[in-house]
Short mmCIF file of C-alpha atoms and ligand atoms in Angstrom, two decimals:
data_model
loop_
_atom_site.label_atom_id
_atom_site.label_comp_id
_atom_site.label_asym_id
_atom_site.label_seq_id
_atom_site.Cartn_x
_atom_site.Cartn_y
_atom_site.Cartn_z
CA MET A 19 108.50 79.66 106.49
CA TYR A 20 108.26 81.59 109.51
CA ASN A 21 108.25 81.47 113.39
CA GLN A 22 106.61 84.28 115.67
CA GLN A 23 110.69 84.59 117.26
CA GLU A 24 111.16 86.12 113.37
CA ILE A 25 108.05 88.55 113.19
CA ASP A 26 108.05 89.46 117.07
CA LYS A 27 111.85 90.95 115.78
CA ILE A 28 110.85 92.98 113.31
CA ARG A 29 107.16 94.12 113.99
CA TYR A 30 108.51 96.98 115.79
CA ASN A 31 110.92 97.96 113.39
CA SER A 32 110.42 102.00 112.55
CA ILE A 33 109.16 103.09 109.32
CA PRO A 34 110.38 106.39 108.20
CA GLU A 35 108.27 108.54 106.79
CA GLN A 36 107.22 107.75 103.17
CA LYS A 37 107.98 109.28 99.86
CA LEU A 38 106.37 109.31 96.78
CA LEU A 39 108.69 107.43 93.65
CA ILE A 40 109.25 109.71 90.24
CA GLY A 41 111.75 108.21 88.07
CA SER A 42 114.93 107.44 90.50
CA LYS A 43 114.15 110.00 92.99
CA TRP A 44 112.08 109.03 96.15
CA VAL A 45 110.66 112.94 96.77
CA LYS A 46 108.15 115.01 98.93
CA ALA A 47 104.85 115.99 97.60
CA LYS A 48 105.34 119.41 96.26
CA GLN A 49 102.67 120.98 98.46
CA GLY A 50 104.57 119.59 101.54
CA LYS A 51 101.72 117.70 103.21
CA ILE A 52 101.36 114.22 104.95
CA GLN A 53 99.17 111.94 106.56
CA ASN A 54 99.66 109.65 109.47
CA ILE A 55 99.48 105.57 108.69
CA ILE A 56 97.20 104.32 111.63
CA SER A 57 97.64 101.05 112.36
CA PRO A 58 94.64 98.90 112.40
CA ILE A 59 96.53 96.17 114.98
CA ASN A 60 96.16 99.00 117.98
CA GLY A 61 94.89 102.35 116.06
CA GLU A 62 98.60 104.10 116.91
CA LYS A 63 100.71 105.76 114.31
CA ILE A 64 103.71 104.20 112.86
CA SER A 65 104.64 106.44 109.73
CA GLU A 66 103.68 109.10 107.20
CA ILE A 67 102.93 108.70 103.35
CA GLN A 68 102.87 111.95 101.41
CA VAL A 69 99.85 112.98 99.66
CA SER A 70 99.95 114.52 96.67
CA ASP A 71 98.03 116.53 94.46
CA GLU A 72 97.35 117.28 90.55
CA ALA A 73 101.30 118.70 90.10
CA ASP A 74 102.93 115.61 91.40
CA VAL A 75 100.94 112.80 89.57
CA ASP A 76 101.62 115.29 86.33
CA GLU A 77 105.41 114.51 87.14
CA ALA A 78 104.95 111.41 87.39
CA VAL A 79 102.63 110.68 84.32
CA LYS A 80 105.17 112.78 82.27
CA SER A 81 108.53 110.62 84.00
CA SER A 82 106.38 107.19 82.86
CA ARG A 83 105.50 108.69 79.53
CA ALA A 84 109.29 110.29 78.95
CA ILE A 85 110.79 106.52 79.54
CA PHE A 86 108.22 105.06 77.81
CA GLU A 87 109.44 106.81 74.81
CA GLU A 88 112.74 106.88 75.16
CA GLY A 89 112.59 102.83 75.26
CA GLN A 90 114.59 101.72 77.84
CA TRP A 91 112.13 99.58 78.98
CA SER A 92 109.34 99.13 76.24
CA ASN A 93 111.80 98.47 73.31
CA MET A 94 114.25 96.54 75.73
CA PRO A 95 114.78 92.66 74.29
CA PRO A 96 112.22 90.56 75.63
CA ALA A 97 114.50 88.18 77.43
CA ALA A 98 116.58 91.22 79.25
CA LYS A 99 112.84 92.62 80.35
CA LYS A 100 111.77 88.74 81.23
CA LYS A 101 115.34 88.77 83.51
CA VAL A 102 114.11 92.09 85.22
CA MET A 103 110.68 90.52 85.77
CA HIS A 104 112.18 87.51 87.53
CA LYS A 105 114.53 89.22 89.47
CA ILE A 106 111.81 91.51 90.94
CA ALA A 107 109.86 87.89 92.15
CA ASP A 108 113.59 86.54 93.42
CA LEU A 109 114.13 90.01 95.17
CA ILE A 110 109.66 89.58 96.67
CA GLU A 111 110.87 85.95 97.37
CA GLY A 112 114.23 86.96 99.39
CA ASN A 113 111.56 89.68 101.78
CA MET A 114 108.79 87.66 102.18
CA LEU A 115 108.40 88.08 105.79
CA GLU A 116 109.18 91.93 105.93
CA LEU A 117 106.78 92.57 103.04
CA ALA A 118 104.08 90.47 104.74
CA VAL A 119 104.65 91.93 108.44
CA LEU A 120 105.48 95.28 106.99
CA GLY A 121 101.75 94.98 105.04
CA VAL A 122 100.00 93.38 107.95
CA ARG A 123 100.80 96.19 110.07
CA ASP A 124 99.67 98.89 107.70
CA ASN A 125 96.16 96.81 106.94
CA GLY A 126 95.50 94.39 109.32
CA THR A 127 95.25 90.70 107.61
CA GLU A 128 96.06 87.97 109.53
CA ILE A 129 99.38 87.08 108.90
CA ASN A 130 99.21 83.31 107.82
CA MET A 131 96.62 84.76 104.84
CA ALA A 132 99.35 87.17 104.20
CA TYR A 133 102.34 85.84 103.35
CA LYS A 134 101.13 83.43 100.87
CA ALA A 135 98.39 85.94 99.39
CA GLU A 136 100.61 88.97 99.54
CA PRO A 137 104.19 88.65 98.87
CA GLY A 138 104.02 84.81 98.03
CA SER A 139 101.28 85.69 94.97
CA ALA A 140 103.11 88.94 94.23
CA ALA A 141 105.84 87.05 93.33
CA GLU A 142 104.05 84.12 91.54
CA THR A 143 102.47 87.08 89.22
CA PHE A 144 105.84 88.84 88.21
CA ARG A 145 107.18 85.39 86.94
CA TYR A 146 104.24 84.07 85.20
CA TYR A 147 104.25 87.41 83.72
CA ALA A 148 107.56 87.55 82.82
CA GLU A 149 107.20 84.16 81.22
CA ALA A 150 104.29 85.19 78.72
CA ILE A 151 106.67 88.35 77.26
CA ASP A 152 108.12 85.54 74.80
CA LYS A 153 105.55 83.69 74.35
CA VAL A 154 102.59 85.99 73.47
CA TYR A 155 102.73 87.04 69.33
CA GLY A 156 100.66 89.04 67.02
CA GLU A 157 98.85 86.68 64.10
CA ILE A 158 99.21 86.57 60.44
CA SER A 159 95.65 86.96 59.05
CA ASN A 160 93.98 84.32 56.28
CA THR A 161 93.68 87.16 53.19
CA SER A 162 93.79 86.40 49.70
CA ASN A 163 97.24 85.34 48.22
CA ASP A 164 97.63 88.93 46.88
CA PHE A 165 97.47 90.77 50.41
CA VAL A 166 99.29 89.87 53.54
CA GLY A 167 97.73 90.76 56.89
CA LEU A 168 99.44 91.08 60.28
CA ILE A 169 98.15 91.28 63.58
CA GLN A 170 100.22 93.68 66.13
CA ARG A 171 100.31 93.87 69.65
CA GLU A 172 101.96 97.06 70.96
CA PRO A 173 101.72 98.28 73.90
CA VAL A 174 99.34 101.24 75.28
CA GLY A 175 101.82 103.30 76.93
CA VAL A 176 101.01 104.84 79.93
CA VAL A 177 98.85 102.80 82.40
CA GLY A 178 97.42 104.45 85.67
CA ALA A 179 96.88 101.49 88.48
CA ILE A 180 94.67 102.85 91.37
CA VAL A 181 94.54 100.14 93.78
CA PRO A 182 92.60 99.08 97.33
CA TRP A 183 94.20 98.10 100.54
CA ASN A 184 92.74 94.59 101.64
CA PHE A 185 95.37 92.95 99.08
CA PRO A 186 97.48 96.11 97.75
CA LEU A 187 101.09 94.20 96.83
CA MET A 188 98.72 90.75 95.25
CA ILE A 189 96.35 92.94 93.29
CA GLY A 190 99.22 95.66 92.81
CA ALA A 191 100.99 92.54 91.16
CA TRP A 192 97.72 91.77 89.14
CA LYS A 193 98.07 95.55 87.76
CA ILE A 194 102.04 95.99 87.54
CA ALA A 195 103.53 92.93 85.75
CA PRO A 196 100.51 92.29 82.94
CA ALA A 197 101.25 95.96 82.28
CA LEU A 198 105.11 95.43 82.44
CA ALA A 199 104.97 92.65 80.61
CA MET A 200 103.60 94.21 77.42
CA GLY A 201 106.05 96.96 77.27
CA ASN A 202 104.15 99.84 79.31
CA SER A 203 104.41 101.83 82.09
CA VAL A 204 102.67 102.60 84.96
CA VAL A 205 102.01 104.82 87.53
CA ILE A 206 100.10 103.19 90.71
CA LYS A 207 98.63 104.89 93.35
CA PRO A 208 97.89 102.85 96.65
CA SER A 209 95.36 103.32 98.90
CA GLU A 210 95.97 106.13 101.40
CA ALA A 211 95.14 103.06 103.72
CA ALA A 212 97.69 100.88 102.48
CA SER A 213 100.05 102.30 101.42
CA LEU A 214 103.14 101.07 102.85
CA SER A 215 104.03 97.36 100.97
CA ILE A 216 103.72 98.90 97.46
CA LEU A 217 106.08 101.73 98.05
CA ARG A 218 108.99 98.51 99.31
CA LEU A 219 107.99 97.27 96.03
CA GLY A 220 108.54 100.06 93.99
CA GLU A 221 112.42 100.03 95.83
CA ILE A 222 112.50 96.27 94.72
CA CYS A 223 112.21 97.20 91.71
CA LEU A 224 115.07 99.95 91.00
CA GLU A 225 116.96 97.36 92.44
CA ALA A 226 115.91 94.73 89.92
CA GLY A 227 116.82 96.94 87.54
CA LEU A 228 113.65 98.04 85.77
CA PRO A 229 114.59 101.27 84.38
CA PRO A 230 113.68 104.29 86.48
CA GLY A 231 110.21 106.03 85.62
CA THR A 232 108.77 102.64 84.29
CA LEU A 233 107.08 102.12 87.72
CA ASN A 234 105.81 105.68 89.34
CA ILE A 235 104.14 105.70 92.43
CA VAL A 236 101.99 108.29 94.29
CA THR A 237 100.45 108.01 96.97
CA GLY A 238 97.66 110.06 98.96
CA ASN A 239 93.90 109.72 98.74
CA GLY A 240 91.56 108.89 96.09
CA ARG A 241 89.90 112.71 95.48
CA THR A 242 93.11 114.12 94.96
CA ALA A 243 95.85 111.91 93.64
CA GLY A 244 93.62 109.48 92.42
CA GLN A 245 91.24 111.88 90.72
CA ALA A 246 94.08 113.65 89.25
CA LEU A 247 95.52 110.48 87.92
CA ALA A 248 92.13 109.11 85.97
CA ARG A 249 91.57 112.74 84.61
CA HIS A 250 94.89 113.22 83.15
CA MET A 251 95.39 113.55 79.37
CA ASP A 252 98.45 111.90 79.09
CA VAL A 253 97.25 108.46 81.00
CA ASP A 254 96.14 105.71 78.03
CA VAL A 255 94.63 103.32 80.17
CA LEU A 256 92.96 102.91 83.71
CA THR A 257 93.09 100.15 85.67
CA PHE A 258 91.18 99.69 88.89
CA THR A 259 89.74 97.81 92.18
CA GLY A 260 87.83 98.70 94.42
CA SER A 261 84.61 100.56 95.25
CA GLY A 262 81.51 100.88 92.39
CA ASN A 263 81.10 104.53 93.61
CA THR A 264 84.48 105.65 92.68
CA GLY A 265 84.55 103.37 89.61
CA ARG A 266 81.35 105.39 88.37
CA GLN A 267 83.26 108.17 89.29
CA LEU A 268 86.83 106.82 87.66
CA LEU A 269 84.28 106.43 84.35
CA GLU A 270 83.26 109.96 84.05
CA TYR A 271 86.80 110.96 85.08
CA SER A 272 87.94 109.45 81.53
CA ALA A 273 84.38 110.39 79.83
CA GLN A 274 85.53 114.54 81.10
CA SER A 275 89.21 113.79 80.02
CA ASN A 276 90.88 111.93 77.34
CA MET A 277 88.23 108.93 76.84
CA LYS A 278 91.09 106.53 78.18
CA ARG A 279 89.73 102.70 78.66
CA VAL A 280 88.99 102.27 82.10
CA TYR A 281 89.27 98.30 83.00
CA GLN A 282 87.11 97.81 86.88
CA GLU A 283 87.19 95.18 89.56
CA LEU A 284 84.84 96.14 91.57
CA GLY A 285 83.84 93.84 94.61
CA GLY A 286 80.60 91.62 94.75
CA LYS A 287 78.09 90.13 97.14
CA SER A 288 78.84 86.58 96.39
CA PRO A 289 76.39 83.52 96.86
CA ASN A 290 77.47 80.50 97.86
CA ILE A 291 74.73 78.32 97.69
CA ILE A 292 74.30 74.90 99.16
CA PHE A 293 72.04 71.61 98.08
CA SER A 294 70.79 69.21 100.33
CA ASP A 295 72.79 66.80 98.09
CA THR A 296 76.09 68.14 99.43
CA ASP A 297 78.27 64.89 100.26
CA ASN A 298 80.05 66.55 102.92
CA LEU A 299 78.12 69.14 104.73
CA GLU A 300 81.01 69.18 106.97
CA GLU A 301 83.75 70.19 104.89
CA ALA A 302 81.52 72.38 103.41
CA ALA A 303 80.46 74.39 106.45
CA LYS A 304 84.14 74.58 107.19
CA VAL A 305 85.13 75.98 103.43
CA SER A 306 82.50 78.23 103.47
CA ALA A 307 83.10 79.98 106.85
CA MET A 308 86.73 80.54 105.61
CA GLY A 309 85.32 81.91 102.20
CA ILE A 310 83.82 84.76 104.14
CA PHE A 311 85.74 85.35 107.09
CA ARG A 312 89.66 85.17 106.09
CA ASN A 313 90.73 88.72 105.97
CA SER A 314 88.07 89.75 107.90
CA GLY A 315 85.80 89.24 104.85
CA GLU A 316 87.62 91.91 103.29
CA VAL A 317 88.00 89.93 100.15
CA CYS A 318 86.11 90.76 97.09
CA VAL A 319 85.45 87.52 95.96
CA ALA A 320 84.30 86.65 99.43
CA GLY A 321 81.20 84.29 99.82
CA SER A 322 79.01 86.33 102.02
CA ARG A 323 75.69 85.49 100.73
CA LEU A 324 75.01 81.78 101.87
CA LEU A 325 71.94 80.08 100.35
CA VAL A 326 71.12 76.90 101.90
CA GLU A 327 68.43 74.13 100.86
CA ASP A 328 65.22 74.50 103.35
CA LYS A 329 65.70 70.84 103.90
CA ILE A 330 69.34 71.37 105.53
CA HIS A 331 68.82 74.77 106.46
CA ASP A 332 68.93 74.47 110.35
CA GLU A 333 71.69 71.25 109.94
CA PHE A 334 73.55 74.12 108.37
CA LEU A 335 73.70 76.88 109.81
CA ASN A 336 74.60 75.01 113.47
CA LEU A 337 77.78 73.83 111.12
CA ILE A 338 78.70 77.05 110.21
CA SER A 339 77.61 78.48 113.22
CA ASN A 340 79.68 76.04 115.43
CA PHE A 341 83.22 76.22 113.55
CA SER A 342 82.80 80.13 112.67
CA SER A 343 82.59 80.50 117.05
CA LYS A 344 85.61 78.72 117.12
CA LEU A 345 87.83 80.95 115.11
CA LYS A 346 90.60 82.77 117.01
CA ILE A 347 90.21 86.73 116.56
CA GLY A 348 92.77 89.34 117.35
CA ASP A 349 96.53 90.23 116.90
CA PRO A 350 97.11 89.98 113.00
CA LEU A 351 101.00 89.15 113.59
CA ASP A 352 100.13 86.33 115.97
CA ILE A 353 100.62 83.47 114.33
CA GLN A 354 97.96 81.26 116.28
CA ASN A 355 95.27 83.83 114.96
CA ASP A 356 92.61 82.79 112.61
CA VAL A 357 91.13 85.88 111.69
CA GLY A 358 93.09 89.68 112.09
CA ALA A 359 91.76 93.20 112.30
CA ILE A 360 89.45 95.38 110.41
CA ASN A 361 91.49 98.10 108.34
CA SER A 362 90.11 100.64 110.00
CA GLU A 363 88.02 102.43 112.58
CA SER A 364 85.32 103.87 109.88
CA GLN A 365 85.38 100.37 108.06
CA LEU A 366 84.75 98.65 111.02
CA GLN A 367 81.71 101.28 112.00
CA SER A 368 80.37 100.47 108.36
CA ASP A 369 80.14 96.62 109.04
CA MET A 370 78.31 96.84 112.48
CA ASN A 371 76.07 99.56 111.23
CA PHE A 372 74.91 96.62 108.15
CA VAL A 373 74.35 94.48 110.65
CA LYS A 374 72.51 96.54 113.31
CA LYS A 375 69.95 97.52 110.01
CA ALA A 376 69.53 93.90 109.42
CA GLU A 377 68.34 93.55 112.65
CA THR A 378 65.73 95.88 112.19
CA GLU A 379 64.81 94.78 108.83
CA GLY A 380 64.01 91.49 110.49
CA GLY A 381 67.53 89.69 109.80
CA ILE A 382 68.41 87.28 113.10
CA VAL A 383 71.94 87.49 114.68
CA GLU A 384 73.29 83.79 115.09
CA LEU A 385 76.93 84.63 116.10
CA GLY A 386 78.56 87.93 116.80
CA GLY A 387 78.25 91.04 115.49
CA LYS A 388 79.64 92.56 118.74
CA ARG A 389 83.84 94.87 118.04
CA VAL A 390 85.90 92.99 120.44
CA HIS A 391 90.06 93.54 121.79
CA LYS A 392 88.51 97.21 121.79
CA GLU A 393 91.53 97.30 125.00
CA THR A 394 94.29 97.12 121.94
CA GLY A 395 93.00 100.11 120.22
CA GLY A 396 92.52 98.33 117.25
CA PHE A 397 89.49 98.03 115.52
CA TYR A 398 88.28 93.81 115.53
CA MET A 399 85.01 92.52 115.01
CA GLU A 400 83.29 88.89 115.64
CA PRO A 401 82.95 86.66 113.12
CA THR A 402 79.21 87.56 112.42
CA ILE A 403 76.34 85.27 111.16
CA VAL A 404 72.84 86.88 110.40
CA SER A 405 70.05 85.06 109.05
CA SER A 406 66.03 85.02 107.95
CA VAL A 407 67.75 87.50 105.13
CA LYS A 408 65.41 87.99 102.47
CA LYS A 409 66.24 89.48 98.81
CA ASP A 410 65.20 93.33 99.58
CA MET A 411 67.14 93.92 102.88
CA ASP A 412 69.99 95.99 102.31
CA ILE A 413 72.64 93.62 104.01
CA PHE A 414 71.49 91.16 101.23
CA GLN A 415 72.21 93.76 98.10
CA ASN A 416 74.96 95.32 99.16
CA GLU A 417 78.63 94.83 99.91
CA VAL A 418 79.72 94.61 103.73
CA PHE A 419 83.21 94.03 103.36
CA GLY A 420 83.74 92.56 106.76
CA PRO A 421 83.15 89.61 108.08
CA VAL A 422 79.63 89.10 107.90
CA LEU A 423 77.39 86.53 106.78
CA THR A 424 73.79 86.22 105.55
CA VAL A 425 72.18 83.26 105.43
CA THR A 426 68.99 82.70 103.07
CA SER A 427 67.10 79.42 101.93
CA PHE A 428 65.69 78.05 99.16
CA SER A 429 63.32 75.76 97.89
CA ASN A 430 64.62 74.56 94.50
CA GLU A 431 67.13 75.23 92.03
CA GLU A 432 65.21 77.59 89.97
CA GLU A 433 64.32 79.72 93.39
CA ALA A 434 68.55 79.62 93.99
CA VAL A 435 69.82 81.08 90.44
CA GLN A 436 66.85 83.62 91.35
CA LEU A 437 68.13 85.18 94.49
CA ALA A 438 72.02 84.55 93.56
CA ASN A 439 70.62 86.25 90.30
CA GLY A 440 69.36 89.02 92.38
CA THR A 441 72.18 91.73 93.22
CA SER A 442 73.36 94.14 90.85
CA PHE A 443 77.26 92.41 91.27
CA GLY A 444 78.54 89.53 89.42
CA LEU A 445 81.70 89.10 90.39
CA ALA A 446 82.22 85.29 92.43
CA SER A 447 79.87 82.63 93.26
CA GLY A 448 79.81 78.82 94.62
CA VAL A 449 77.82 75.45 94.17
CA TRP A 450 78.05 72.76 96.59
CA THR A 451 76.38 69.28 95.27
CA ALA A 452 77.01 66.05 94.24
CA ASN A 453 74.76 65.72 91.18
CA LEU A 454 77.00 66.88 88.56
CA SER A 455 73.80 67.62 85.99
CA ARG A 456 72.80 70.34 88.67
CA ALA A 457 76.41 71.60 89.04
CA HIS A 458 76.57 72.47 85.40
CA ARG A 459 73.24 73.57 84.96
CA MET A 460 73.86 76.23 87.72
CA ILE A 461 77.43 77.10 86.55
CA LYS A 462 75.37 78.07 82.99
CA LYS A 463 72.81 80.04 84.94
CA ILE A 464 74.91 81.83 87.87
CA LYS A 465 75.88 85.43 86.31
CA ALA A 466 79.33 85.79 87.84
CA GLY A 467 82.93 85.72 86.79
CA THR A 468 83.74 82.80 88.76
CA VAL A 469 81.81 79.93 89.83
CA PHE A 470 83.70 77.56 92.83
CA VAL A 471 82.15 73.88 92.97
CA ASN A 472 82.32 72.05 95.59
CA THR A 473 85.00 74.38 97.11
CA TYR A 474 85.51 78.04 97.26
CA GLY A 475 88.37 80.81 97.20
CA GLY A 476 91.01 78.92 95.38
CA SER A 477 92.54 80.81 92.41
CA ASP A 478 96.42 80.89 90.54
CA ASN A 479 97.24 83.38 88.25
CA THR A 480 96.59 80.65 84.98
CA LEU A 481 92.38 81.82 85.81
CA PRO A 482 90.70 84.90 84.98
CA LEU A 483 89.30 87.29 87.54
CA THR A 484 86.67 88.90 85.93
CA GLY A 485 83.31 90.63 87.11
CA VAL A 486 79.82 90.75 85.10
CA LYS A 487 77.12 93.17 85.83
CA GLN A 488 78.30 95.86 87.77
CA SER A 489 81.46 94.01 89.49
CA GLY A 490 83.56 95.31 86.43
CA ASN A 491 84.87 94.64 83.07
CA GLY A 492 87.94 93.22 82.12
CA SER A 493 90.20 90.48 83.37
CA ASP A 494 92.83 90.10 85.94
CA LYS A 495 94.53 87.46 85.80
CA SER A 496 96.08 84.89 83.24
CA LEU A 497 96.64 86.21 79.76
CA HIS A 498 93.47 87.31 79.23
CA ALA A 499 94.61 90.38 81.29
CA LEU A 500 97.57 91.18 78.88
CA ASP A 501 94.47 92.83 76.33
CA LYS A 502 94.03 95.30 78.49
CA PHE A 503 97.59 96.47 78.13
CA THR A 504 97.74 96.19 74.32
CA ASP A 505 96.29 97.69 71.48
CA LEU A 506 96.17 95.85 68.38
CA LYS A 507 97.60 96.83 64.98
CA SER A 508 96.02 95.77 61.50
CA VAL A 509 99.10 95.88 59.10
CA TRP A 510 97.64 95.45 55.51
CA MET A 511 100.24 94.54 53.03
CA LYS A 512 100.22 94.17 49.30
CA LEU A 513 102.46 91.53 47.49
O1 TXE B 622 87.08 102.24 98.47
P1 TXE B 622 87.27 102.44 97.25
P2 TXE B 622 87.21 102.30 100.49
C1 TXE B 622 84.60 98.07 98.31
C2 TXE B 622 84.15 97.82 99.92
C3 TXE B 622 84.44 98.84 101.18
C4 TXE B 622 84.25 100.22 100.01
C5 TXE B 622 84.94 101.74 100.62
O2 TXE B 622 82.63 97.68 99.73
O3 TXE B 622 83.94 98.97 101.99
O4 TXE B 622 84.66 99.92 98.93
O5 TXE B 622 86.65 101.16 100.54
C6 TXE B 622 90.65 105.33 95.41
N1 TXE B 622 89.24 109.13 92.09
N2 TXE B 622 86.02 97.26 98.18
O6 TXE B 622 86.96 103.56 100.54
O7 TXE B 622 87.08 104.73 97.58
C7 TXE B 622 91.04 105.46 96.88
O8 TXE B 622 92.02 106.04 97.05
C8 TXE B 622 90.19 108.23 92.14
C9 TXE B 622 86.12 96.51 97.03
O9 TXE B 622 89.02 102.27 100.26
O10 TXE B 622 86.88 102.86 96.01
C10 TXE B 622 91.62 103.76 96.75
O11 TXE B 622 93.12 104.18 96.36
N3 TXE B 622 90.09 106.83 92.87
C11 TXE B 622 86.88 96.19 97.46
C12 TXE B 622 90.92 102.98 96.24
O12 TXE B 622 90.51 103.89 94.98
C13 TXE B 622 89.62 107.40 94.37
C14 TXE B 622 88.08 96.97 97.70
C15 TXE B 622 89.86 102.12 96.23
O13 TXE B 622 88.84 103.07 97.38
C16 TXE B 622 88.58 108.00 94.68
C17 TXE B 622 88.16 97.90 98.20
C18 TXE B 622 88.33 109.23 93.39
N4 TXE B 622 87.30 109.94 92.94
C19 TXE B 622 86.65 98.45 98.71
N5 TXE B 622 88.02 107.53 95.13
C20 TXE B 622 87.29 95.07 96.19
N6 TXE B 622 86.42 94.78 94.95
O14 TXE B 622 87.95 94.46 96.57
C21 TXE B 622 88.87 106.80 96.40
N7 TXE B 622 90.29 106.59 94.87
#
């Protein structure tokens, strides 16, 4: 693992001005525009990224298309491809702490979480899809005996990926690794609020022997670089994680360009339901608290709406408030801290505004609600619990994406289901009960891509991350993710 001294040794390393990765070259944006990278730890500038526009994105897509057609990667034998992907995982693992610290300086996630969730899970993801390369085949259909029907899986070509700032490396790997495994080329645009670790991954991929151009990286903001990628006529598939507003725009860009397929993971407002027959309420309170407060609530599957059976409402609110009040908030590179920094000042402001508005609508702030450690120049907010939240309130309906938990009580199973399904989202959910039949009834009735039962927040590559309703479509993770990056070709042969 790591210790504080090792972190302190590298946490102030200077980070040179970052470039775009196009082919084998690191280049500046054509217009010469750059943007400062501000660290959420202390509000200080730590580096600069290139702000790319249409011309830069076009060059990246052309480079990805050229390498795809030439076949250095798309036609590479499966065993050789697999070696390169495993080498990428080896190099990520060989540079775990460096990657984790770089990412934390950029986005503010507490190091203990970032280390596992960012380079740790990115390496596992590259390995998982490396292993899929020579294990996922086409099919033979059962036509009549005078025909043979083959179903071939073919790469789609050029994949555009647009990713957010909360877990750039993990989410980036969820897009890049399955796309590469199926033989595609990728152009990725990381968030302008967290680009550094994806850029470092670009270096790693080249070092591992991924043919130049197979992965290109364009940085810059959504309105220019992101839009140019989403509108590009030669991008075959777009894969995105981020906000619903952006997701809506991406669908428009697709319709206005080449009708590329758009797969989206658009966050949630996930209910976490506590029934009075839960075995261990204290444990449920701890796990539920971390299900919202880790990474300052900047987690797409965060259990942000606590629904508690009225019989235990006060007792459970006490338990979760007590536990949460002891969480240590501060410098995300201090291993003693439980919760790090909010990604940006504007996100912090948005989080606080949600709480203020909830108070005017009748919510009661039971814990937190305030900015802390302002003297550091960084962006920190206390874990916040708002009770008496009703279904029609803004904070019940919309994603805060901050350390803010709402509490609503219910009196029976039916009401719990209505509240749980009462938003436009459907990403994750939690159910706590000792009654197996009730657990199964709830699993069926809750409209969400994931249901956690008597836990909240576990995951690995074997389970898909899928959104329903306005939380998105298509799956990240698992073998199902491969479907996004392949076309099926039917072959009908007369014998
Ligand atoms: O997301 P955006 P932001 C939610 C969360 C958060 C809110 C805003 O509620 O408070 O979104 O965060 C790119 N065309 N989530 O502003 O804008 C952008 O550059 C093409 C939930 O960061 O959606 C970045 O790379 N691209 C969430 C990516 O989209 C565009 C993760 C995400 O940015 C674009 C993040 C455009 N017009 C935010 N506009 C989750 N589901 O985990 C922006 N982008």
